[in-house]
Amino acid sequence: MNSFTNKTLITQEFAVPPFTKQIQPFPGLSSKMEPRPDHGEVSYRGTGRLTGRKALITGGDSGIGRAVAIAYAREGADVAINYLPDEEQDAAEVVKLIEAEGRKAVAIPGDIQSEDFCNKLVKEAVSQLNGLDILVNNAGRQQFNESILTLSSEDFDATFKTNVYAMFWITKAALEYLPAGSSIINTTSVQAYEPSAILLDYAQTKAAIAAFTKALAKQLGEQQIRVNAVAPGPYWTPLQICGGQPQDKVEQFGATAPLGRPGQPVEIAPLYVTFAETSNSFTSGQIWCSDGGTGTV
Ligand code: NAD
Ligand code: MG
């Protein structure tokens, strides 16, 4: 008889629902969430997979973007982050974490609903990082609305400007600088494939991002630039508690995923690292999903 005992491999425990109801004004702060999301501050360990790389990450102050910023710095990259001026407190924490790795951190606040700002953002990132070879289009706006009849044109416009237009403007501006071997990574969502009734505008933008990713991968192959996307399922981030979901959904957030809980941002960062690294040189036009077992994509 084999005397092997099947010990658990799980080394870290993640928060399970129910969560306390909580609401913050948009855009919300990670530092005020209960429990605080886990962005890998303590746990993420790098192994030099992005040594010497230069990355711009939108929405890099909190949630998924912050986890990617921490991971990239620990893998050896210099990192510029964009965020809204109201998020300065979260952004300052990220800057400290990047600098603690001995990497350069560049903080560029501003509203990506403006084409002019998007152009300035890219120029500033390139100038301060002295180049750019990873672009992570991750910022997003999600505000639930029960009915098409109460969804205003202003809201519809703001969601499309933030999620679709900004990605187009920032990517276009970045292409002037991205060398062969660069990687563009966009954040889409399971909402692109299984849209919720209350996320009519948001789900459309995420479907647009999936199509943008696949079409652009075809355009940029010739330049040896890879374009991919990550499709998160439920992740515990400020987006969800500042108008992204009704409060009863916040309480049970992630409960229906087969893993029985929402993901924590640290759990998705490895997908962004893998997409970015040059050893993954034949993967483009792909959408990788992380949804706790639902198998949406
Ligand atoms: P988050 O709130 O931490 O990040 C979103 C970020 O978008 C904010 O931090 C903010 O800096 C940025 N942003 C929003 N509007 C902006 C504007 N006008 N100008 C500049 N920046 C702006 O939440 P998150 O969940 O980490 O979101 C990151 C991405 O993940 C988003 O694209 C979101 O749609 C996507 N996503 C999240 C989930 C989830 O369950 N959390 C699921 C699927 C997809
Ligand atoms: Mg934020």
Short mmCIF file of C-alpha atoms and ligand atoms in Angstrom, two decimals, residues 27-30 59-63 66 82-84 86-88 90-91 237-239 242, ligand 2:
data_model
loop_
_atom_site.label_atom_id
_atom_site.label_comp_id
_atom_site.label_asym_id
_atom_site.label_seq_id
_atom_site.Cartn_x
_atom_site.Cartn_y
_atom_site.Cartn_z
CA PRO A 27 -14.49 55.49 -8.49
CA GLY A 28 -14.03 53.86 -5.05
CA LEU A 29 -10.87 53.02 -3.14
CA SER A 30 -9.32 49.61 -2.48
CA GLY A 59 -6.50 51.67 -13.82
CA GLY A 60 -3.24 50.65 -12.15
CA ASP A 61 -4.15 52.10 -8.76
CA SER A 62 -6.54 49.38 -7.56
CA GLY A 63 -8.07 46.00 -8.24
CA ARG A 66 -2.83 47.14 -9.13
CA ASN A 82 -2.90 55.89 -14.91
CA TYR A 83 -5.88 56.50 -12.64
CA LEU A 84 -8.41 59.22 -11.76
CA ASP A 86 -9.72 60.96 -6.80
CA GLU A 87 -7.73 57.73 -6.54
CA GLU A 88 -4.45 59.37 -5.51
CA ASP A 90 -4.60 54.07 -3.81
CA ALA A 91 -2.09 55.14 -6.48
CA THR A 237 -12.45 45.13 -6.50
CA PRO A 238 -13.75 48.71 -5.98
CA LEU A 239 -15.55 48.57 -9.36
CA CYS A 242 -19.16 51.85 -6.26
MG MG B 2 -9.28 52.52 -8.51
#
